[in-house]
mmCIF file of C-alpha atoms in Angstrom:
data_model
loop_
_atom_site.group_PDB
_atom_site.id
_atom_site.type_symbol
_atom_site.label_atom_id
_atom_site.label_comp_id
_atom_site.label_asym_id
_atom_site.label_seq_id
_atom_site.Cartn_x
_atom_site.Cartn_y
_atom_site.Cartn_z
ATOM 1 C CA UNK A 1 22.629 53.580 94.244
ATOM 2 C CA UNK A 2 20.304 56.398 93.112
ATOM 3 C CA UNK A 3 21.359 57.586 89.666
ATOM 4 C CA UNK A 4 18.662 60.201 88.943
ATOM 5 C CA UNK A 5 15.989 62.174 90.712
ATOM 6 C CA UNK A 6 12.755 63.861 89.687
ATOM 7 C CA UNK A 7 11.579 67.085 91.319
ATOM 8 C CA UNK A 8 8.879 69.728 91.125
ATOM 9 C CA UNK A 9 10.301 73.210 90.623
ATOM 10 C CA UNK A 10 8.889 76.661 90.040
ATOM 11 C CA UNK A 11 10.673 77.454 86.777
ATOM 12 C CA UNK A 12 9.185 80.938 86.451
ATOM 13 C CA UNK A 13 6.480 83.123 87.939
ATOM 14 C CA UNK A 14 3.304 80.999 88.089
ATOM 15 C CA UNK A 15 5.045 78.160 86.254
ATOM 16 C CA UNK A 16 5.536 74.746 87.902
ATOM 17 C CA UNK A 17 7.050 71.704 86.214
ATOM 18 C CA UNK A 18 8.307 68.195 86.966
ATOM 19 C CA UNK A 19 11.992 68.300 86.038
ATOM 20 C CA UNK A 20 15.233 66.385 86.419
ATOM 21 C CA UNK A 21 16.227 66.937 90.051
ATOM 22 C CA UNK A 22 19.581 67.179 91.776
ATOM 23 C CA UNK A 23 21.032 64.343 93.812
ATOM 24 C CA UNK A 24 23.968 64.457 96.200
ATOM 25 C CA UNK A 25 26.113 61.397 95.357
ATOM 26 C CA UNK A 26 28.300 61.696 98.462
ATOM 27 C CA UNK A 27 28.364 58.725 100.873
ATOM 28 C CA UNK A 28 25.603 58.549 103.457
ATOM 29 C CA UNK A 29 26.584 60.314 106.686
ATOM 30 C CA UNK A 30 26.353 58.408 109.959
ATOM 31 C CA UNK A 31 23.336 60.468 111.076
ATOM 32 C CA UNK A 32 21.475 60.482 107.741
ATOM 33 C CA UNK A 33 18.807 58.483 105.998
ATOM 34 C CA UNK A 34 17.858 58.209 102.338
ATOM 35 C CA UNK A 35 14.195 57.782 101.525
ATOM 36 C CA UNK A 36 11.931 57.273 98.549
ATOM 37 C CA UNK A 37 9.077 59.767 98.599
ATOM 38 C CA UNK A 38 5.621 58.214 98.809
ATOM 39 C CA UNK A 39 3.573 61.410 99.063
ATOM 40 C CA UNK A 40 4.378 65.102 99.486
ATOM 41 C CA UNK A 41 2.177 67.896 100.775
ATOM 42 C CA UNK A 42 1.479 71.304 99.239
ATOM 43 C CA UNK A 43 1.252 74.387 101.453
ATOM 44 C CA UNK A 44 -1.390 76.525 99.753
ATOM 45 C CA UNK A 45 -0.045 79.575 101.582
ATOM 46 C CA UNK A 46 3.730 79.273 101.843
ATOM 47 C CA UNK A 47 4.282 77.833 98.383
ATOM 48 C CA UNK A 48 2.023 80.430 96.758
ATOM 49 C CA UNK A 49 4.416 83.104 98.021
ATOM 50 C CA UNK A 50 7.153 81.797 95.736
ATOM 51 C CA UNK A 51 4.837 80.651 92.926
ATOM 52 C CA UNK A 52 3.156 84.057 92.594
ATOM 53 C CA UNK A 53 6.214 86.082 93.682
ATOM 54 C CA UNK A 54 4.225 88.245 96.081
ATOM 55 C CA UNK A 55 7.323 90.070 97.339
ATOM 56 C CA UNK A 56 8.844 90.629 93.887
ATOM 57 C CA UNK A 57 12.352 89.790 92.721
ATOM 58 C CA UNK A 58 12.102 85.984 93.046
ATOM 59 C CA UNK A 59 14.938 84.266 91.208
ATOM 60 C CA UNK A 60 13.809 81.115 89.409
ATOM 61 C CA UNK A 61 14.033 78.130 89.314
ATOM 62 C CA UNK A 62 12.936 77.630 92.927
ATOM 63 C CA UNK A 63 12.917 74.406 94.935
ATOM 64 C CA UNK A 64 9.578 73.952 96.638
ATOM 65 C CA UNK A 65 7.969 71.607 99.140
ATOM 66 C CA UNK A 66 6.583 71.515 102.655
ATOM 67 C CA UNK A 67 6.531 67.958 103.984
ATOM 68 C CA UNK A 68 6.860 64.420 102.647
ATOM 69 C CA UNK A 69 6.423 60.832 103.760
ATOM 70 C CA UNK A 70 9.536 58.835 102.914
ATOM 71 C CA UNK A 71 10.057 55.087 102.824
ATOM 72 C CA UNK A 72 13.514 54.563 104.290
ATOM 73 C CA UNK A 73 15.974 52.977 101.841
ATOM 74 C CA UNK A 74 19.265 53.451 103.696
ATOM 75 C CA UNK A 75 20.254 54.453 107.241
ATOM 76 C CA UNK A 76 23.529 55.772 108.599
ATOM 77 C CA UNK A 77 25.372 53.781 111.220
ATOM 78 C CA UNK A 78 24.327 56.142 114.045
ATOM 79 C CA UNK A 79 20.606 56.118 113.181
ATOM 80 C CA UNK A 80 18.696 54.049 115.738
ATOM 81 C CA UNK A 81 15.079 55.248 115.630
ATOM 82 C CA UNK A 82 14.117 53.925 112.170
ATOM 83 C CA UNK A 83 15.031 50.962 109.987
ATOM 84 C CA UNK A 84 15.004 50.280 106.269
ATOM 85 C CA UNK A 85 11.425 49.878 105.049
ATOM 86 C CA UNK A 86 9.862 52.074 107.734
ATOM 87 C CA UNK A 87 8.268 55.452 107.025
ATOM 88 C CA UNK A 88 9.088 58.932 108.265
ATOM 89 C CA UNK A 89 7.667 62.428 107.869
ATOM 90 C CA UNK A 90 10.376 64.836 106.754
ATOM 91 C CA UNK A 91 10.242 68.543 105.941
ATOM 92 C CA UNK A 92 11.569 67.717 102.487
ATOM 93 C CA UNK A 93 10.928 69.174 99.016
ATOM 94 C CA UNK A 94 8.707 67.711 96.314
ATOM 95 C CA UNK A 95 11.078 65.180 94.777
ATOM 96 C CA UNK A 96 11.239 61.442 94.253
ATOM 97 C CA UNK A 97 14.192 60.811 96.615
ATOM 98 C CA UNK A 98 15.313 62.771 99.662
ATOM 99 C CA UNK A 99 18.080 62.728 102.239
ATOM 100 C CA UNK A 100 17.345 63.728 105.832
ATOM 101 C CA UNK A 101 19.443 64.018 108.975
ATOM 102 C CA UNK A 102 18.567 62.290 112.245
ATOM 103 C CA UNK A 103 16.903 65.373 113.776
ATOM 104 C CA UNK A 104 15.008 66.382 110.608
ATOM 105 C CA UNK A 105 12.386 63.640 110.412
ATOM 106 C CA UNK A 106 9.689 62.059 112.581
ATOM 107 C CA UNK A 107 8.807 58.337 112.455
ATOM 108 C CA UNK A 108 5.271 57.702 111.230
ATOM 109 C CA UNK A 109 2.990 55.795 113.637
ATOM 110 C CA UNK A 110 2.513 52.223 112.493
ATOM 111 C CA UNK A 111 -0.449 51.545 110.235
ATOM 112 C CA UNK A 112 -1.130 55.132 109.144
ATOM 113 C CA UNK A 113 -1.957 55.887 105.531
ATOM 114 C CA UNK A 114 0.879 58.027 104.158
ATOM 115 C CA UNK A 115 -1.590 60.616 102.853
ATOM 116 C CA UNK A 116 -3.042 60.926 106.379
ATOM 117 C CA UNK A 117 0.337 61.053 108.091
ATOM 118 C CA UNK A 118 1.690 63.851 105.902
ATOM 119 C CA UNK A 119 -1.253 66.088 106.869
ATOM 120 C CA UNK A 120 0.173 65.976 110.418
ATOM 121 C CA UNK A 121 2.403 68.829 109.276
ATOM 122 C CA UNK A 122 -0.530 71.258 109.201
ATOM 123 C CA UNK A 123 -1.901 71.125 112.788
ATOM 124 C CA UNK A 124 1.587 71.947 114.082
ATOM 125 C CA UNK A 125 1.369 75.398 112.479
ATOM 126 C CA UNK A 126 -1.302 76.637 114.891
ATOM 127 C CA UNK A 127 -0.319 74.396 117.810
ATOM 128 C CA UNK A 128 2.600 76.777 118.394
ATOM 129 C CA UNK A 129 0.136 79.582 119.130
ATOM 130 C CA UNK A 130 -2.013 77.359 121.338
ATOM 131 C CA UNK A 131 1.055 76.361 123.364
ATOM 132 C CA UNK A 132 2.076 80.021 123.846
ATOM 133 C CA UNK A 133 -1.418 81.252 124.739
ATOM 134 C CA UNK A 134 -2.428 81.904 128.340
ATOM 135 C CA UNK A 135 -6.143 81.541 127.415
ATOM 136 C CA UNK A 136 -7.477 78.234 128.722
ATOM 137 C CA UNK A 137 -10.216 75.928 127.372
ATOM 138 C CA UNK A 138 -12.822 77.399 129.717
ATOM 139 C CA UNK A 139 -13.020 80.326 127.261
ATOM 140 C CA UNK A 140 -14.247 80.611 123.682
ATOM 141 C CA UNK A 141 -11.858 80.782 120.737
ATOM 142 C CA UNK A 142 -12.537 82.215 117.281
ATOM 143 C CA UNK A 143 -10.781 80.886 114.166
ATOM 144 C CA UNK A 144 -11.001 82.765 110.871
ATOM 145 C CA UNK A 145 -9.965 81.307 107.512
ATOM 146 C CA UNK A 146 -10.881 77.649 106.971
ATOM 147 C CA UNK A 147 -8.249 76.690 104.481
ATOM 148 C CA UNK A 148 -6.362 73.628 105.611
ATOM 149 C CA UNK A 149 -4.349 75.452 108.318
ATOM 150 C CA UNK A 150 -7.471 77.042 109.809
ATOM 151 C CA UNK A 151 -9.417 73.791 109.489
ATOM 152 C CA UNK A 152 -6.714 71.964 111.440
ATOM 153 C CA UNK A 153 -6.456 74.806 113.962
ATOM 154 C CA UNK A 154 -10.177 74.679 114.723
ATOM 155 C CA UNK A 155 -10.146 70.894 115.083
ATOM 156 C CA UNK A 156 -7.124 70.919 117.385
ATOM 157 C CA UNK A 157 -8.624 73.616 119.612
ATOM 158 C CA UNK A 158 -11.980 71.805 119.797
ATOM 159 C CA UNK A 159 -10.257 68.519 120.621
ATOM 160 C CA UNK A 160 -8.334 70.255 123.428
ATOM 161 C CA UNK A 161 -11.551 71.447 125.028
ATOM 162 C CA UNK A 162 -12.073 74.987 123.718
ATOM 163 C CA UNK A 163 -15.504 76.139 122.569
ATOM 164 C CA UNK A 164 -14.518 76.880 118.967
ATOM 165 C CA UNK A 165 -16.308 79.259 116.605
ATOM 166 C CA UNK A 166 -14.975 78.941 113.054
ATOM 167 C CA UNK A 167 -15.567 81.463 110.250
ATOM 168 C CA UNK A 168 -15.076 81.596 106.500
ATOM 169 C CA UNK A 169 -17.048 83.391 103.755
ATOM 170 C CA UNK A 170 -16.682 80.363 101.443
ATOM 171 C CA UNK A 171 -19.616 77.931 101.732
ATOM 172 C CA UNK A 172 -17.534 74.984 100.467
ATOM 173 C CA UNK A 173 -14.992 75.501 103.229
ATOM 174 C CA UNK A 174 -17.753 75.813 105.815
ATOM 175 C CA UNK A 175 -19.302 72.546 104.615
ATOM 176 C CA UNK A 176 -15.941 70.794 104.889
ATOM 177 C CA UNK A 177 -15.498 72.143 108.421
ATOM 178 C CA UNK A 178 -18.892 70.802 109.471
ATOM 179 C CA UNK A 179 -18.101 67.418 107.917
ATOM 180 C CA UNK A 180 -14.977 67.281 110.111
ATOM 181 C CA UNK A 181 -17.106 67.640 113.246
ATOM 182 C CA UNK A 182 -16.761 71.349 113.987
ATOM 183 C CA UNK A 183 -19.862 72.399 115.893
ATOM 184 C CA UNK A 184 -20.003 76.175 115.360
ATOM 185 C CA UNK A 185 -19.282 77.234 111.773
ATOM 186 C CA UNK A 186 -20.403 80.580 110.347
ATOM 187 C CA UNK A 187 -19.690 83.114 107.612
ATOM 188 C CA UNK A 188 -18.528 85.813 110.051
ATOM 189 C CA UNK A 189 -18.612 86.662 113.775
ATOM 190 C CA UNK A 190 -21.533 89.017 113.066
ATOM 191 C CA UNK A 191 -23.753 85.907 113.011
ATOM 192 C CA UNK A 192 -22.888 85.125 116.659
ATOM 193 C CA UNK A 193 -23.768 88.253 118.696
ATOM 194 C CA UNK A 194 -23.268 86.447 122.008
ATOM 195 C CA UNK A 195 -19.533 86.281 121.247
ATOM 196 C CA UNK A 196 -19.092 90.049 121.156
ATOM 197 C CA UNK A 197 -16.886 91.122 124.038
ATOM 198 C CA UNK A 198 -16.730 87.581 125.441
ATOM 199 C CA UNK A 199 -14.267 85.523 123.366
ATOM 200 C CA UNK A 200 -10.878 85.143 125.017
ATOM 201 C CA UNK A 201 -8.782 83.998 122.075
ATOM 202 C CA UNK A 202 -8.737 84.725 118.343
ATOM 203 C CA UNK A 203 -6.706 82.836 115.741
ATOM 204 C CA UNK A 204 -6.544 84.407 112.283
ATOM 205 C CA UNK A 205 -5.523 81.842 109.681
ATOM 206 C CA UNK A 206 -6.551 83.934 106.675
ATOM 207 C CA UNK A 207 -3.910 86.663 106.604
ATOM 208 C CA UNK A 208 -6.647 89.160 105.653
ATOM 209 C CA UNK A 209 -7.108 92.514 107.352
ATOM 210 C CA UNK A 210 -10.904 92.397 107.350
ATOM 211 C CA UNK A 211 -10.811 89.107 109.284
ATOM 212 C CA UNK A 212 -8.538 90.654 111.913
ATOM 213 C CA UNK A 213 -10.891 93.642 112.343
ATOM 214 C CA UNK A 214 -13.827 91.265 112.841
ATOM 215 C CA UNK A 215 -11.935 89.275 115.462
ATOM 216 C CA UNK A 216 -10.877 92.354 117.408
ATOM 217 C CA UNK A 217 -14.494 93.529 117.563
ATOM 218 C CA UNK A 218 -15.464 90.344 119.401
ATOM 219 C CA UNK A 219 -12.592 89.780 121.830
ATOM 220 C CA UNK A 220 -13.072 90.495 125.514
ATOM 221 C CA UNK A 221 -10.858 93.046 127.210
ATOM 222 C CA UNK A 222 -7.431 91.543 127.727
ATOM 223 C CA UNK A 223 -8.017 88.877 125.091
ATOM 224 C CA UNK A 224 -5.357 87.495 122.768
ATOM 225 C CA UNK A 225 -5.049 87.634 118.990
ATOM 226 C CA UNK A 226 -2.660 85.355 117.079
ATOM 227 C CA UNK A 227 -1.794 86.144 113.458
ATOM 228 C CA UNK A 228 -1.188 82.684 111.976
ATOM 229 C CA UNK A 229 -2.038 83.315 108.317
ATOM 230 C CA UNK A 230 0.702 85.161 106.436
ATOM 231 C CA UNK A 231 -0.459 88.639 105.249
ATOM 232 C CA UNK A 232 0.982 88.197 101.754
ATOM 233 C CA UNK A 233 -0.714 91.259 100.277
ATOM 234 C CA UNK A 234 -2.940 94.196 101.198
ATOM 235 C CA UNK A 235 -6.647 93.411 100.860
ATOM 236 C CA UNK A 236 -8.429 96.527 102.185
ATOM 237 C CA UNK A 237 -8.164 100.326 102.071
ATOM 238 C CA UNK A 238 -8.727 100.755 105.806
ATOM 239 C CA UNK A 239 -6.421 102.916 107.870
ATOM 240 C CA UNK A 240 -4.359 101.529 110.731
ATOM 241 C CA UNK A 241 -5.999 103.932 113.189
ATOM 242 C CA UNK A 242 -9.073 101.737 113.628
ATOM 243 C CA UNK A 243 -6.857 98.731 114.256
ATOM 244 C CA UNK A 244 -4.658 100.534 116.785
ATOM 245 C CA UNK A 245 -7.675 101.965 118.609
ATOM 246 C CA UNK A 246 -9.245 98.508 118.960
ATOM 247 C CA UNK A 247 -6.010 97.055 120.318
ATOM 248 C CA UNK A 248 -5.327 99.945 122.721
ATOM 249 C CA UNK A 249 -8.772 100.264 124.295
ATOM 250 C CA UNK A 250 -9.397 96.518 124.231
ATOM 251 C CA UNK A 251 -6.124 95.803 126.100
ATOM 252 C CA UNK A 252 -5.597 93.124 123.466
ATOM 253 C CA UNK A 253 -2.360 91.184 123.233
ATOM 254 C CA UNK A 254 -1.412 90.719 119.575
ATOM 255 C CA UNK A 255 1.017 87.916 118.822
ATOM 256 C CA UNK A 256 2.781 86.542 115.796
ATOM 257 C CA UNK A 257 1.602 83.030 114.996
ATOM 258 C CA UNK A 258 4.990 82.110 113.493
ATOM 259 C CA UNK A 259 5.236 78.369 114.075
ATOM 260 C CA UNK A 260 9.035 78.352 114.380
ATOM 261 C CA UNK A 261 8.942 80.397 117.580
ATOM 262 C CA UNK A 262 9.079 76.911 119.101
ATOM 263 C CA UNK A 263 12.369 75.012 118.705
ATOM 264 C CA UNK A 264 12.448 72.092 116.295
ATOM 265 C CA UNK A 265 13.375 69.638 119.044
ATOM 266 C CA UNK A 266 12.415 69.351 122.705
ATOM 267 C CA UNK A 267 14.985 69.791 125.451
ATOM 268 C CA UNK A 268 15.103 69.413 129.216
ATOM 269 C CA UNK A 269 13.695 72.875 129.995
ATOM 270 C CA UNK A 270 11.723 73.313 126.752
ATOM 271 C CA UNK A 271 9.476 70.260 126.375
ATOM 272 C CA UNK A 272 7.353 71.786 123.599
ATOM 273 C CA UNK A 273 8.742 71.710 120.073
ATOM 274 C CA UNK A 274 7.635 71.858 116.472
ATOM 275 C CA UNK A 275 8.516 68.213 115.894
ATOM 276 C CA UNK A 276 6.664 67.310 119.069
ATOM 277 C CA UNK A 277 3.579 69.052 117.699
ATOM 278 C CA UNK A 278 3.836 67.151 114.398
ATOM 279 C CA UNK A 279 4.258 63.856 116.248
ATOM 280 C CA UNK A 280 1.211 64.526 118.427
ATOM 281 C CA UNK A 281 -0.840 65.675 115.426
ATOM 282 C CA UNK A 282 -0.117 62.419 113.591
ATOM 283 C CA UNK A 283 -1.262 60.466 116.644
ATOM 284 C CA UNK A 284 -4.506 62.464 116.838
ATOM 285 C CA UNK A 285 -5.147 61.869 113.135
ATOM 286 C CA UNK A 286 -4.416 58.145 113.541
ATOM 287 C CA UNK A 287 -6.855 57.942 116.458
ATOM 288 C CA UNK A 288 -9.604 59.803 114.590
ATOM 289 C CA UNK A 289 -9.488 62.817 116.905
ATOM 290 C CA UNK A 290 -8.653 65.077 113.947
ATOM 291 C CA UNK A 291 -10.615 64.293 110.774
ATOM 292 C CA UNK A 292 -8.746 64.321 107.451
ATOM 293 C CA UNK A 293 -10.391 61.605 105.352
ATOM 294 C CA UNK A 294 -12.353 63.844 102.980
ATOM 295 C CA UNK A 295 -10.260 67.019 102.934
ATOM 296 C CA UNK A 296 -7.585 66.142 100.351
ATOM 297 C CA UNK A 297 -7.115 65.153 96.722
ATOM 298 C CA UNK A 298 -4.195 63.181 95.295
ATOM 299 C CA UNK A 299 -2.435 64.257 92.084
ATOM 300 C CA UNK A 300 0.466 62.874 90.085
ATOM 301 C CA UNK A 301 3.604 65.062 90.212
ATOM 302 C CA UNK A 302 3.362 65.439 86.426
ATOM 303 C CA UNK A 303 0.129 67.396 87.012
ATOM 304 C CA UNK A 304 1.895 70.054 89.096
ATOM 305 C CA UNK A 305 1.409 72.837 86.535
ATOM 306 C CA UNK A 306 -2.370 72.451 86.601
ATOM 307 C CA UNK A 307 -2.423 71.908 90.371
ATOM 308 C CA UNK A 308 -0.616 75.130 91.308
ATOM 309 C CA UNK A 309 -2.634 77.094 88.757
ATOM 310 C CA UNK A 310 -5.807 75.683 90.335
ATOM 311 C CA UNK A 311 -4.686 76.727 93.801
ATOM 312 C CA UNK A 312 -3.854 80.222 92.529
ATOM 313 C CA UNK A 313 -7.222 80.764 90.854
ATOM 314 C CA UNK A 314 -9.262 79.005 93.551
ATOM 315 C CA UNK A 315 -10.795 76.324 91.322
ATOM 316 C CA UNK A 316 -9.623 73.247 93.267
ATOM 317 C CA UNK A 317 -12.359 71.869 95.495
ATOM 318 C CA UNK A 318 -10.489 70.306 98.424
ATOM 319 C CA UNK A 319 -8.497 72.402 100.925
ATOM 320 C CA UNK A 320 -5.528 69.996 100.910
ATOM 321 C CA UNK A 321 -3.524 68.819 97.889
ATOM 322 C CA UNK A 322 -1.050 65.924 98.002
ATOM 323 C CA UNK A 323 1.323 64.672 95.317
ATOM 324 C CA UNK A 324 1.441 60.870 94.961
ATOM 325 C CA UNK A 325 4.961 59.758 93.955
ATOM 326 C CA UNK A 326 4.291 56.012 93.930
ATOM 327 C CA UNK A 327 4.066 55.909 90.146
ATOM 328 C CA UNK A 328 7.218 58.004 89.559
#
């Protein structure tokens, strides 16, 4: 019986702390599991929205978290796909113990490091856009913003046969991208004049207006642009007229890259799903088809205050940050 829990919470604007967490003491439902968290993953984008209160009016404290690897401690009587002692990836908050229903977790492939498996959450973000796109791997794709979502996006697209051109103004991010096997990595599309008017697909993972303008300038007529990075705040003084003109005369299809436009679970007439993307991403990571070994750092949950501050001010070196709960 779990008597207490520990959790990371945003207790105020730009304030994170490891605190006493809540725990539901009700009996385990037939379709539920209880798991002990091994590692949990930070979303540098989504969690910053609450941490920095970009939209204003956030009411603290705030539960936070993006994905976690759980070691199963208990299973309900209707649960058949995992057993006690096995590991699952769940979209659970940063806390020492979590409950998850049957449809809210994905079994981890046998033998995977938990810190590798949890990164499987990130490729799924852009895989939604790739699944929706009508642009096929015979064409070039541009990816802007090589934080962890963009880094995973570029690797997934390259693995699936696209000729990928990846861009980021940060040299450290570009070096990481090259170390992961990406073949064409540059500061901006201006360095690749042969792309101009020829690229079929553009994936913006930065959420920055200037990146979107650069992508539009290089798409072919009738190309597609997916906005995967959340535009949390305004970053330029440009007018919308230039943007609208580029879209109109370029016959460009602009699409939201919202990952949840796919259902969580597959069904008979909808085989693609968010959980299916996570499952496939974990398999690709396990098989070495997506490189993750050198892109993350592990931190103790007690270091959360310094970790989130480091993400906010850009001083952390690795694009991916994982909390290690094994000592909690």
